[in-house]
PDB file of C-alpha atoms and ligand atoms in Angstrom:
ATOM      1  CA  UNK A   1      15.682 -25.379  -5.183  1.00 87.00           C
ATOM      2  CA  UNK A   2      18.832 -23.863  -6.690  1.00 91.00           C
ATOM      3  CA  UNK A   3      17.638 -20.365  -5.793  1.00 95.00           C
ATOM      4  CA  UNK A   4      18.476 -21.147  -2.152  1.00 97.00           C
ATOM      5  CA  UNK A   5      22.149 -21.341  -3.107  1.00 96.00           C
ATOM      6  CA  UNK A   6      22.180 -17.849  -4.664  1.00 96.00           C
ATOM      7  CA  UNK A   7      22.719 -14.554  -2.878  1.00 98.00           C
ATOM      8  CA  UNK A   8      19.657 -12.275  -2.940  1.00 98.00           C
ATOM      9  CA  UNK A   9      19.349  -8.669  -1.814  1.00 98.00           C
ATOM     10  CA  UNK A  10      16.951  -8.196   1.098  1.00 98.00           C
ATOM     11  CA  UNK A  11      17.514  -4.596   2.267  1.00 98.00           C
ATOM     12  CA  UNK A  12      19.728  -1.578   1.830  1.00 98.00           C
ATOM     13  CA  UNK A  13      22.808  -1.407   4.059  1.00 95.00           C
ATOM     14  CA  UNK A  14      21.329   1.499   5.999  1.00 95.00           C
ATOM     15  CA  UNK A  15      17.908  -0.080   6.533  1.00 97.00           C
ATOM     16  CA  UNK A  16      18.894  -2.043   9.631  1.00 97.00           C
ATOM     17  CA  UNK A  17      18.885   0.281  12.618  1.00 94.00           C
ATOM     18  CA  UNK A  18      18.215  -0.281  16.297  1.00 95.00           C
ATOM     19  CA  UNK A  19      15.031  -2.308  15.762  1.00 98.00           C
ATOM     20  CA  UNK A  20      14.727  -5.758  14.173  1.00 98.00           C
ATOM     21  CA  UNK A  21      13.634  -5.570  10.523  1.00 98.00           C
ATOM     22  CA  UNK A  22      11.336  -8.233   9.018  1.00 98.00           C
ATOM     23  CA  UNK A  23      11.927  -9.195   5.369  1.00 98.00           C
ATOM     24  CA  UNK A  24      10.863 -12.127   3.194  1.00 98.00           C
ATOM     25  CA  UNK A  25      13.095 -14.150   0.908  1.00 98.00           C
ATOM     26  CA  UNK A  26      12.069 -17.128  -1.239  1.00 98.00           C
ATOM     27  CA  UNK A  27       8.870 -17.404   0.764  1.00 98.00           C
ATOM     28  CA  UNK A  28      10.682 -17.477   4.110  1.00 98.00           C
ATOM     29  CA  UNK A  29      10.225 -14.771   6.740  1.00 98.00           C
ATOM     30  CA  UNK A  30      13.572 -13.458   7.978  1.00 98.00           C
ATOM     31  CA  UNK A  31      14.563 -10.943  10.604  1.00 99.00           C
ATOM     32  CA  UNK A  32      17.561  -8.656  10.107  1.00 98.00           C
ATOM     33  CA  UNK A  33      19.156  -7.057  13.153  1.00 98.00           C
ATOM     34  CA  UNK A  34      22.446  -5.538  14.303  1.00 98.00           C
ATOM     35  CA  UNK A  35      24.381  -7.481  16.930  1.00 98.00           C
ATOM     36  CA  UNK A  36      26.641  -6.176  19.713  1.00 95.00           C
ATOM     37  CA  UNK A  37      29.576  -5.869  17.307  1.00 97.00           C
ATOM     38  CA  UNK A  38      27.484  -3.805  14.871  1.00 96.00           C
ATOM     39  CA  UNK A  39      27.280  -6.665  12.344  1.00 97.00           C
ATOM     40  CA  UNK A  40      23.996  -7.310  10.575  1.00 98.00           C
ATOM     41  CA  UNK A  41      22.576 -10.773  11.210  1.00 98.00           C
ATOM     42  CA  UNK A  42      19.845 -12.592   9.278  1.00 98.00           C
ATOM     43  CA  UNK A  43      17.842 -15.141  11.268  1.00 98.00           C
ATOM     44  CA  UNK A  44      14.763 -17.147  10.403  1.00 98.00           C
ATOM     45  CA  UNK A  45      11.931 -15.003  11.797  1.00 98.00           C
ATOM     46  CA  UNK A  46      10.778 -17.771  14.080  1.00 98.00           C
ATOM     47  CA  UNK A  47      11.774 -18.336  17.679  1.00 98.00           C
ATOM     48  CA  UNK A  48      13.055 -21.868  18.346  1.00 98.00           C
ATOM     49  CA  UNK A  49      11.014 -21.885  21.583  1.00 98.00           C
ATOM     50  CA  UNK A  50       7.380 -21.500  20.466  1.00 98.00           C
ATOM     51  CA  UNK A  51       7.650 -20.123  16.967  1.00 98.00           C
ATOM     52  CA  UNK A  52       6.881 -16.460  17.694  1.00 98.00           C
ATOM     53  CA  UNK A  53       8.107 -13.831  15.234  1.00 98.00           C
ATOM     54  CA  UNK A  54      11.470 -12.622  16.499  1.00 98.00           C
ATOM     55  CA  UNK A  55      11.019  -9.415  14.482  1.00 98.00           C
ATOM     56  CA  UNK A  56       8.288  -8.403  16.962  1.00 98.00           C
ATOM     57  CA  UNK A  57      10.931  -8.371  19.671  1.00 98.00           C
ATOM     58  CA  UNK A  58      13.776  -5.962  20.343  1.00 98.00           C
ATOM     59  CA  UNK A  59      17.549  -5.725  20.298  1.00 98.00           C
ATOM     60  CA  UNK A  60      18.668  -5.548  23.932  1.00 98.00           C
ATOM     61  CA  UNK A  61      22.319  -5.291  24.897  1.00 97.00           C
ATOM     62  CA  UNK A  62      23.449  -6.491  21.466  1.00 97.00           C
ATOM     63  CA  UNK A  63      21.160  -9.544  21.615  1.00 98.00           C
ATOM     64  CA  UNK A  64      17.871 -10.260  19.855  1.00 98.00           C
ATOM     65  CA  UNK A  65      15.105 -10.657  22.419  1.00 98.00           C
ATOM     66  CA  UNK A  66      11.986 -12.670  21.562  1.00 98.00           C
ATOM     67  CA  UNK A  67       8.689 -10.836  22.246  1.00 98.00           C
ATOM     68  CA  UNK A  68       6.992 -13.884  23.779  1.00 98.00           C
ATOM     69  CA  UNK A  69       9.080 -15.169  26.721  1.00 98.00           C
ATOM     70  CA  UNK A  70      12.116 -12.916  26.394  1.00 98.00           C
ATOM     71  CA  UNK A  71      14.674 -15.490  25.324  1.00 98.00           C
ATOM     72  CA  UNK A  72      17.750 -13.671  24.036  1.00 98.00           C
ATOM     73  CA  UNK A  73      20.016 -14.693  21.170  1.00 98.00           C
ATOM     74  CA  UNK A  74      23.511 -13.481  20.300  1.00 98.00           C
ATOM     75  CA  UNK A  75      24.894 -12.770  16.820  1.00 98.00           C
ATOM     76  CA  UNK A  76      25.825 -16.435  16.377  1.00 98.00           C
ATOM     77  CA  UNK A  77      22.226 -17.454  17.083  1.00 98.00           C
ATOM     78  CA  UNK A  78      23.126 -18.967  20.477  1.00 98.00           C
ATOM     79  CA  UNK A  79      20.452 -18.580  23.136  1.00 98.00           C
ATOM     80  CA  UNK A  80      22.140 -16.651  25.941  1.00 98.00           C
ATOM     81  CA  UNK A  81      19.302 -16.059  28.406  1.00 98.00           C
ATOM     82  CA  UNK A  82      15.964 -17.559  29.390  1.00 98.00           C
ATOM     83  CA  UNK A  83      14.469 -15.051  31.837  1.00 98.00           C
ATOM     84  CA  UNK A  84      12.109 -17.660  33.316  1.00 98.00           C
ATOM     85  CA  UNK A  85      15.178 -19.630  34.459  1.00 98.00           C
ATOM     86  CA  UNK A  86      17.779 -17.054  35.503  1.00 95.00           C
ATOM     87  CA  UNK A  87      20.413 -19.595  36.544  1.00 94.00           C
ATOM     88  CA  UNK A  88      20.061 -21.845  33.512  1.00 97.00           C
ATOM     89  CA  UNK A  89      22.690 -21.973  30.761  1.00 96.00           C
ATOM     90  CA  UNK A  90      20.733 -22.668  27.541  1.00 97.00           C
ATOM     91  CA  UNK A  91      22.117 -25.545  25.467  1.00 97.00           C
ATOM     92  CA  UNK A  92      23.333 -25.142  21.872  1.00 97.00           C
ATOM     93  CA  UNK A  93      20.144 -26.823  20.646  1.00 97.00           C
ATOM     94  CA  UNK A  94      18.121 -23.774  21.724  1.00 98.00           C
ATOM     95  CA  UNK A  95      19.750 -21.682  18.979  1.00 98.00           C
ATOM     96  CA  UNK A  96      17.928 -19.457  16.510  1.00 98.00           C
ATOM     97  CA  UNK A  97      18.435 -20.339  12.831  1.00 98.00           C
ATOM     98  CA  UNK A  98      21.043 -18.078  11.278  1.00 98.00           C
ATOM     99  CA  UNK A  99      21.652 -17.439   7.555  1.00 98.00           C
ATOM    100  CA  UNK A 100      24.714 -16.063   5.770  1.00 96.00           C
ATOM    101  CA  UNK A 101      24.515 -12.319   5.121  1.00 97.00           C
ATOM    102  CA  UNK A 102      26.985 -10.054   3.295  1.00 97.00           C
ATOM    103  CA  UNK A 103      27.066  -6.446   2.159  1.00 97.00           C
ATOM    104  CA  UNK A 104      27.686  -5.571  -1.510  1.00 97.00           C
ATOM    105  CA  UNK A 105      26.680  -2.763  -3.892  1.00 96.00           C
ATOM    106  CA  UNK A 106      25.041  -0.859  -1.006  1.00 96.00           C
ATOM    107  CA  UNK A 107      22.680  -3.744  -0.235  1.00 98.00           C
ATOM    108  CA  UNK A 108      22.522  -6.635   2.227  1.00 98.00           C
ATOM    109  CA  UNK A 109      22.454 -10.071   0.638  1.00 98.00           C
ATOM    110  CA  UNK A 110      21.312 -13.353   2.164  1.00 98.00           C
ATOM    111  CA  UNK A 111      21.915 -16.928   1.017  1.00 98.00           C
ATOM    112  CA  UNK A 112      19.492 -19.450   2.512  1.00 98.00           C
ATOM    113  CA  UNK A 113      21.362 -22.531   1.324  1.00 97.00           C
ATOM    114  CA  UNK A 114      24.973 -23.328   0.507  1.00 96.00           C
ATOM    115  CA  UNK A 115      26.398 -20.384  -1.433  1.00 94.00           C
ATOM    116  CA  UNK A 116      27.137 -21.446  -5.018  1.00 91.00           C
ATOM    117  CA  UNK A 117      29.333 -18.351  -5.360  1.00 90.00           C
ATOM    118  CA  UNK A 118      31.361 -16.618  -2.650  1.00 90.00           C
ATOM    119  CA  UNK A 119      29.704 -13.246  -3.310  1.00 93.00           C
ATOM    120  CA  UNK A 120      26.775 -11.556  -5.052  1.00 96.00           C
ATOM    121  CA  UNK A 121      27.118 -10.830  -8.794  1.00 95.00           C
ATOM    122  CA  UNK A 122      29.965  -8.477  -9.733  1.00 95.00           C
ATOM    123  CA  UNK A 123      29.397  -5.301 -11.739  1.00 97.00           C
ATOM    124  CA  UNK A 124      31.540  -3.907 -14.551  1.00 96.00           C
ATOM    125  CA  UNK A 125      33.039  -0.440 -14.015  1.00 96.00           C
ATOM    126  CA  UNK A 126      30.125   2.032 -13.834  1.00 97.00           C
ATOM    127  CA  UNK A 127      29.925   5.803 -13.342  1.00 95.00           C
ATOM    128  CA  UNK A 128      30.706   6.596  -9.702  1.00 92.00           C
ATOM    129  CA  UNK A 129      27.640   8.649  -8.783  1.00 97.00           C
ATOM    130  CA  UNK A 130      25.118   6.190  -7.374  1.00 96.00           C
ATOM    131  CA  UNK A 131      21.464   6.915  -6.619  1.00 97.00           C
ATOM    132  CA  UNK A 132      19.226   4.197  -5.208  1.00 97.00           C
ATOM    133  CA  UNK A 133      15.586   4.061  -6.277  1.00 97.00           C
ATOM    134  CA  UNK A 134      13.187   2.010  -4.192  1.00 96.00           C
ATOM    135  CA  UNK A 135      12.454  -0.338  -2.689  1.00 97.00           C
ATOM    136  CA  UNK A 136       9.363  -0.961  -4.749  1.00 98.00           C
ATOM    137  CA  UNK A 137       7.202  -3.817  -3.462  1.00 98.00           C
ATOM    138  CA  UNK A 138       5.563  -5.291  -6.517  1.00 98.00           C
ATOM    139  CA  UNK A 139       2.668  -7.747  -6.721  1.00 98.00           C
ATOM    140  CA  UNK A 140       4.257  -9.949  -9.325  1.00 98.00           C
ATOM    141  CA  UNK A 141       7.067 -12.489  -9.463  1.00 98.00           C
ATOM    142  CA  UNK A 142      10.713 -11.417  -9.673  1.00 98.00           C
ATOM    143  CA  UNK A 143      11.158 -12.944 -13.164  1.00 98.00           C
ATOM    144  CA  UNK A 144       8.096 -11.098 -14.505  1.00 98.00           C
ATOM    145  CA  UNK A 145       9.617  -7.863 -13.163  1.00 98.00           C
ATOM    146  CA  UNK A 146      13.026  -8.594 -14.701  1.00 98.00           C
ATOM    147  CA  UNK A 147      11.506  -9.554 -18.030  1.00 98.00           C
ATOM    148  CA  UNK A 148       9.707  -6.196 -18.105  1.00 98.00           C
ATOM    149  CA  UNK A 149      13.037  -4.442 -17.462  1.00 98.00           C
ATOM    150  CA  UNK A 150      14.498  -6.296 -20.469  1.00 98.00           C
ATOM    151  CA  UNK A 151      11.527  -5.523 -22.729  1.00 98.00           C
ATOM    152  CA  UNK A 152      11.841  -2.631 -25.196  1.00 97.00           C
ATOM    153  CA  UNK A 153       8.641  -3.211 -27.196  1.00 97.00           C
ATOM    154  CA  UNK A 154       6.515  -1.687 -24.405  1.00 98.00           C
ATOM    155  CA  UNK A 155       8.305   1.688 -24.404  1.00 97.00           C
ATOM    156  CA  UNK A 156       6.036   3.161 -27.107  1.00 97.00           C
ATOM    157  CA  UNK A 157       2.888   2.191 -25.199  1.00 98.00           C
ATOM    158  CA  UNK A 158       3.567   2.186 -21.484  1.00 98.00           C
ATOM    159  CA  UNK A 159       6.126   5.027 -21.549  1.00 98.00           C
ATOM    160  CA  UNK A 160       4.627   7.134 -24.394  1.00 97.00           C
ATOM    161  CA  UNK A 161       6.266  10.570 -24.338  1.00 96.00           C
ATOM    162  CA  UNK A 162       9.038   9.372 -22.032  1.00 96.00           C
ATOM    163  CA  UNK A 163      10.968   6.296 -23.153  1.00 96.00           C
ATOM    164  CA  UNK A 164       9.092   5.810 -26.418  1.00 96.00           C
ATOM    165  CA  UNK A 165       6.344   6.931 -28.765  1.00 95.00           C
ATOM    166  CA  UNK A 166       3.854   5.059 -30.969  1.00 95.00           C
ATOM    167  CA  UNK A 167       5.539   6.718 -33.987  1.00 95.00           C
ATOM    168  CA  UNK A 168       8.663   4.717 -33.060  1.00 95.00           C
ATOM    169  CA  UNK A 169       7.020   1.464 -32.006  1.00 96.00           C
ATOM    170  CA  UNK A 170       9.070  -0.716 -34.328  1.00 96.00           C
ATOM    171  CA  UNK A 171      11.661  -2.932 -32.638  1.00 96.00           C
ATOM    172  CA  UNK A 172      14.584  -3.308 -35.024  1.00 94.00           C
ATOM    173  CA  UNK A 173      16.254  -6.706 -35.300  1.00 94.00           C
ATOM    174  CA  UNK A 174      18.781  -6.811 -32.495  1.00 96.00           C
ATOM    175  CA  UNK A 175      21.392  -9.319 -31.449  1.00 97.00           C
ATOM    176  CA  UNK A 176      21.331 -11.382 -28.267  1.00 98.00           C
ATOM    177  CA  UNK A 177      24.622 -12.960 -27.227  1.00 98.00           C
ATOM    178  CA  UNK A 178      25.477 -15.099 -24.217  1.00 98.00           C
ATOM    179  CA  UNK A 179      28.233 -14.670 -21.657  1.00 98.00           C
ATOM    180  CA  UNK A 180      30.574 -17.629 -21.059  1.00 97.00           C
ATOM    181  CA  UNK A 181      28.273 -18.720 -18.231  1.00 95.00           C
ATOM    182  CA  UNK A 182      25.149 -18.461 -20.373  1.00 97.00           C
ATOM    183  CA  UNK A 183      23.671 -15.096 -19.334  1.00 98.00           C
ATOM    184  CA  UNK A 184      21.906 -13.155 -22.110  1.00 98.00           C
ATOM    185  CA  UNK A 185      23.390  -9.865 -23.306  1.00 98.00           C
ATOM    186  CA  UNK A 186      22.096  -7.359 -25.852  1.00 98.00           C
ATOM    187  CA  UNK A 187      25.261  -5.487 -26.835  1.00 98.00           C
ATOM    188  CA  UNK A 188      23.561  -2.654 -28.698  1.00 97.00           C
ATOM    189  CA  UNK A 189      19.926  -1.635 -29.020  1.00 96.00           C
ATOM    190  CA  UNK A 190      18.957   1.759 -30.495  1.00 95.00           C
ATOM    191  CA  UNK A 191      15.875   3.384 -28.948  1.00 93.00           C
ATOM    192  CA  UNK A 192      14.321   6.710 -29.868  1.00 94.00           C
ATOM    193  CA  UNK A 193      13.246   8.342 -26.639  1.00 94.00           C
ATOM    194  CA  UNK A 194      11.261  11.571 -26.200  1.00 94.00           C
ATOM    195  CA  UNK A 195      12.630  11.992 -22.668  1.00 92.00           C
ATOM    196  CA  UNK A 196      15.321   9.448 -21.954  1.00 89.00           C
ATOM    197  CA  UNK A 197      16.572  10.849 -18.642  1.00 89.00           C
ATOM    198  CA  UNK A 198      15.645  13.338 -15.935  1.00 90.00           C
ATOM    199  CA  UNK A 199      17.873  15.971 -17.564  1.00 89.00           C
ATOM    200  CA  UNK A 200      16.836  15.330 -21.207  1.00 88.00           C
ATOM    201  CA  UNK A 201      16.034  18.493 -23.169  1.00 85.00           C
ATOM    202  CA  UNK A 202      14.200  16.687 -25.970  1.00 88.00           C
ATOM    203  CA  UNK A 203      14.014  13.469 -27.949  1.00 91.00           C
ATOM    204  CA  UNK A 204      17.214  11.536 -28.615  1.00 91.00           C
ATOM    205  CA  UNK A 205      18.474   8.265 -29.935  1.00 94.00           C
ATOM    206  CA  UNK A 206      19.841   6.240 -27.026  1.00 95.00           C
ATOM    207  CA  UNK A 207      22.015   3.166 -27.270  1.00 96.00           C
ATOM    208  CA  UNK A 208      21.015   0.472 -24.804  1.00 96.00           C
ATOM    209  CA  UNK A 209      23.126  -2.395 -23.560  1.00 98.00           C
ATOM    210  CA  UNK A 210      21.436  -5.106 -21.499  1.00 98.00           C
ATOM    211  CA  UNK A 211      23.067  -7.825 -19.436  1.00 98.00           C
ATOM    212  CA  UNK A 212      21.306 -10.391 -17.281  1.00 98.00           C
ATOM    213  CA  UNK A 213      23.402 -10.627 -14.102  1.00 98.00           C
ATOM    214  CA  UNK A 214      21.658 -13.455 -12.282  1.00 96.00           C
ATOM    215  CA  UNK A 215      18.232 -15.132 -12.530  1.00 97.00           C
ATOM    216  CA  UNK A 216      16.554 -12.087 -10.961  1.00 98.00           C
ATOM    217  CA  UNK A 217      18.968  -9.222 -11.646  1.00 98.00           C
ATOM    218  CA  UNK A 218      19.903  -7.247 -14.740  1.00 98.00           C
ATOM    219  CA  UNK A 219      22.011  -4.300 -15.860  1.00 98.00           C
ATOM    220  CA  UNK A 220      21.002  -1.656 -18.393  1.00 98.00           C
ATOM    221  CA  UNK A 221      23.536   0.850 -19.698  1.00 98.00           C
ATOM    222  CA  UNK A 222      22.165   3.867 -21.606  1.00 95.00           C
ATOM    223  CA  UNK A 223      24.316   6.075 -23.815  1.00 93.00           C
ATOM    224  CA  UNK A 224      22.398   8.955 -25.421  1.00 89.00           C
ATOM    225  CA  UNK A 225      23.746  10.496 -28.615  1.00 88.00           C
ATOM    226  CA  UNK A 226      25.846  13.632 -28.224  1.00 84.00           C
ATOM    227  CA  UNK A 227      27.214  14.631 -24.842  1.00 83.00           C
ATOM    228  CA  UNK A 228      24.115  13.938 -22.735  1.00 87.00           C
ATOM    229  CA  UNK A 229      24.822  12.084 -19.464  1.00 90.00           C
ATOM    230  CA  UNK A 230      25.268   8.318 -19.612  1.00 94.00           C
ATOM    231  CA  UNK A 231      23.317   6.195 -17.162  1.00 95.00           C
ATOM    232  CA  UNK A 232      23.430   2.642 -15.942  1.00 97.00           C
ATOM    233  CA  UNK A 233      20.632   1.037 -13.989  1.00 98.00           C
ATOM    234  CA  UNK A 234      21.088  -2.151 -12.030  1.00 98.00           C
ATOM    235  CA  UNK A 235      17.794  -3.813 -11.236  1.00 98.00           C
ATOM    236  CA  UNK A 236      18.233  -5.899  -8.107  1.00 98.00           C
ATOM    237  CA  UNK A 237      15.222  -7.997  -7.188  1.00 98.00           C
ATOM    238  CA  UNK A 238      14.449  -9.826  -3.973  1.00 98.00           C
ATOM    239  CA  UNK A 239      12.198 -12.804  -4.733  1.00 98.00           C
ATOM    240  CA  UNK A 240      10.061 -12.355  -1.610  1.00 98.00           C
ATOM    241  CA  UNK A 241       7.392 -14.920  -2.465  1.00 98.00           C
ATOM    242  CA  UNK A 242       6.649 -16.771  -5.724  1.00 98.00           C
ATOM    243  CA  UNK A 243       4.241 -13.986  -6.724  1.00 98.00           C
ATOM    244  CA  UNK A 244       5.682 -10.860  -5.075  1.00 98.00           C
ATOM    245  CA  UNK A 245       9.053  -9.194  -5.190  1.00 98.00           C
ATOM    246  CA  UNK A 246      10.948  -6.215  -3.843  1.00 98.00           C
ATOM    247  CA  UNK A 247      12.884  -4.170  -6.383  1.00 98.00           C
ATOM    248  CA  UNK A 248      15.682  -1.624  -6.201  1.00 98.00           C
ATOM    249  CA  UNK A 249      16.997   0.279  -9.201  1.00 98.00           C
ATOM    250  CA  UNK A 250      20.529   1.451  -8.533  1.00 98.00           C
ATOM    251  CA  UNK A 251      21.377   4.222 -10.952  1.00 98.00           C
ATOM    252  CA  UNK A 252      24.978   5.038 -11.828  1.00 98.00           C
ATOM    253  CA  UNK A 253      25.252   8.249 -13.793  1.00 97.00           C
ATOM    254  CA  UNK A 254      27.753  10.694 -15.264  1.00 96.00           C
ATOM    255  CA  UNK A 255      25.151  13.420 -14.576  1.00 95.00           C
ATOM    256  CA  UNK A 256      26.725  15.539 -11.840  1.00 95.00           C
ATOM    257  CA  UNK A 257      24.154  18.322 -11.943  1.00 96.00           C
ATOM    258  CA  UNK A 258      20.620  16.952 -11.617  1.00 97.00           C
ATOM    259  CA  UNK A 259      19.705  16.650  -7.914  1.00 97.00           C
ATOM    260  CA  UNK A 260      19.043  13.199  -6.441  1.00 97.00           C
ATOM    261  CA  UNK A 261      15.430  14.143  -5.885  1.00 97.00           C
ATOM    262  CA  UNK A 262      14.863  14.891  -9.583  1.00 97.00           C
ATOM    263  CA  UNK A 263      16.524  11.608 -10.567  1.00 97.00           C
ATOM    264  CA  UNK A 264      14.254   9.795  -8.084  1.00 97.00           C
ATOM    265  CA  UNK A 265      11.139  11.594  -9.357  1.00 97.00           C
ATOM    266  CA  UNK A 266      11.976  10.539 -12.906  1.00 97.00           C
ATOM    267  CA  UNK A 267      12.525   6.884 -12.044  1.00 97.00           C
ATOM    268  CA  UNK A 268       9.416   6.803  -9.843  1.00 97.00           C
ATOM    269  CA  UNK A 269       7.363   8.234 -12.716  1.00 97.00           C
ATOM    270  CA  UNK A 270       8.696   5.551 -15.076  1.00 98.00           C
ATOM    271  CA  UNK A 271       8.027   2.757 -12.612  1.00 97.00           C
ATOM    272  CA  UNK A 272       4.546   4.103 -11.849  1.00 98.00           C
ATOM    273  CA  UNK A 273       3.838   3.579 -15.558  1.00 98.00           C
ATOM    274  CA  UNK A 274       5.152  -0.014 -15.456  1.00 98.00           C
ATOM    275  CA  UNK A 275       3.570  -1.097 -12.181  1.00 98.00           C
ATOM    276  CA  UNK A 276      -0.144  -1.390 -13.130  1.00 98.00           C
ATOM    277  CA  UNK A 277       0.754  -3.386 -16.234  1.00 98.00           C
ATOM    278  CA  UNK A 278       3.166  -5.640 -14.348  1.00 98.00           C
ATOM    279  CA  UNK A 279       0.664  -6.281 -11.582  1.00 98.00           C
ATOM    280  CA  UNK A 280      -2.076  -7.001 -14.145  1.00 98.00           C
ATOM    281  CA  UNK A 281      -0.180  -9.826 -15.852  1.00 98.00           C
ATOM    282  CA  UNK A 282      -1.448 -13.349 -15.312  1.00 98.00           C
ATOM    283  CA  UNK A 283      -0.137 -15.741 -14.359  1.00 98.00           C
ATOM    284  CA  UNK A 284       2.055 -13.818 -11.963  1.00 98.00           C
ATOM    285  CA  UNK A 285       4.690 -16.558 -12.294  1.00 98.00           C
ATOM    286  CA  UNK A 286       6.701 -16.387 -15.511  1.00 98.00           C
ATOM    287  CA  UNK A 287       5.698 -19.184 -17.894  1.00 98.00           C
ATOM    288  CA  UNK A 288       8.818 -21.123 -18.926  1.00 97.00           C
ATOM    289  CA  UNK A 289       7.120 -23.893 -20.854  1.00 91.00           C
ATOM    290  CA  UNK A 290       4.975 -22.152 -23.413  1.00 88.00           C
ATOM    291  CA  UNK A 291       1.531 -20.704 -23.022  1.00 92.00           C
ATOM    292  CA  UNK A 292       2.423 -17.168 -24.129  1.00 98.00           C
ATOM    293  CA  UNK A 293       2.804 -15.983 -27.719  1.00 98.00           C
ATOM    294  CA  UNK A 294       6.285 -14.881 -28.772  1.00 97.00           C
ATOM    295  CA  UNK A 295       7.367 -12.720 -31.718  1.00 97.00           C
ATOM    296  CA  UNK A 296      10.779 -11.796 -33.096  1.00 96.00           C
ATOM    297  CA  UNK A 297      10.756  -8.546 -31.081  1.00 97.00           C
ATOM    298  CA  UNK A 298      10.732 -10.720 -27.934  1.00 98.00           C
ATOM    299  CA  UNK A 299      14.035 -12.429 -28.567  1.00 97.00           C
ATOM    300  CA  UNK A 300      15.597 -11.107 -25.351  1.00 98.00           C
ATOM    301  CA  UNK A 301      12.587 -12.338 -23.348  1.00 98.00           C
ATOM    302  CA  UNK A 302      12.913 -15.702 -25.070  1.00 98.00           C
ATOM    303  CA  UNK A 303      16.651 -15.822 -24.270  1.00 98.00           C
ATOM    304  CA  UNK A 304      15.949 -14.876 -20.642  1.00 98.00           C
ATOM    305  CA  UNK A 305      13.398 -17.680 -20.314  1.00 98.00           C
ATOM    306  CA  UNK A 306      15.823 -20.184 -21.877  1.00 98.00           C
ATOM    307  CA  UNK A 307      18.497 -19.031 -19.421  1.00 98.00           C
ATOM    308  CA  UNK A 308      16.142 -19.513 -16.441  1.00 98.00           C
ATOM    309  CA  UNK A 309      15.247 -22.988 -17.681  1.00 98.00           C
ATOM    310  CA  UNK A 310      18.906 -23.931 -18.182  1.00 97.00           C
ATOM    311  CA  UNK A 311      19.762 -22.577 -14.726  1.00 96.00           C
ATOM    312  CA  UNK A 312      17.072 -24.780 -13.185  1.00 96.00           C
ATOM    313  CA  UNK A 313      15.093 -21.885 -11.705  1.00 97.00           C
ATOM    314  CA  UNK A 314      11.794 -22.999 -10.187  1.00 98.00           C
ATOM    315  CA  UNK A 315      10.840 -20.041  -7.963  1.00 98.00           C
ATOM    316  CA  UNK A 316       8.398 -17.516  -9.419  1.00 98.00           C
ATOM    317  CA  UNK A 317       8.043 -19.450 -12.677  1.00 98.00           C
ATOM    318  CA  UNK A 318       5.505 -21.912 -14.006  1.00 98.00           C
TER     319      UNK A 318
HETATM  320 FE1  FES B 401      10.317 -17.001  21.838  1.00 60.87          FE
HETATM  321 FE2  FES B 401       9.071 -18.261  23.798  1.00 60.87          FE
HETATM  322  S1  FES B 401       8.493 -18.122  21.755  1.00 60.87           S
HETATM  323  S2  FES B 401      10.827 -17.019  23.900  1.00 60.87           S
HETATM  324 CO1   CO B 402       8.826  -0.047 -18.520  1.00 60.87          CO
END
């Protein structure tokens, strides 16, 4: 499964405190914790002794202590203590299973396999003010969630009065290009939006630029007409299981006035409109080999599905 060789976000940098934090990635339970040096570690959430969930344990003296028999593991995964045998030096084979974890874009990223790239996807220069929205735990697959983010034809219906209106339901012909490595891009899409941003004073034409960053991540840049603030949203998705995902929207904005809370309220309102539709879609896995009707307005969805097929993605698709 090629997805194992990608980096995926599993938590925000600040989410890992004194207690172990359980997360799921590609169907595997993981535990994140901070070792004695302050570094975040990602282990399989399964003790090598009897399979108990390490995330039910505690961090003691910079080591992760299993809740069942108290075995303790250091940041390298080595078992350092077996309380039932105080004089025993545990062998290397008693180690917990450790995965690579890095920090980037304010998030922690894990690769379960052999990293195909040294780091998570890079971002172009974006406005410096960053506001994180989420996490949102969504009962659908990561590719269904990303496809919704790339879809403009639903604005008039799902986001009526906000990002669209039935009077402007038409999707004009728009161009989809590909990056050198085959990722779909929509360089310019004009959308009429009654309330495009938290600070919008009325309807405006907004120029959208979409870029798929990885199989389950995408960037949207929004430039309203006039001198209204420009926004970029990065949708980072953790493919937790084949039919559930965890989503963060990281907003970069030139808006220096609107408080964080108002920006969060706006994005939460938008996502609350998307969520019931997203979670109603069946199948929850994104169909890559037909089975759903396509029209010309769906050309970005079609390009995204072709990209997933070409990339050999098998997780969360059918
Ligand atoms: Fe973890 Fe026994 S199951 S110490
Ligand atoms: Co939407």
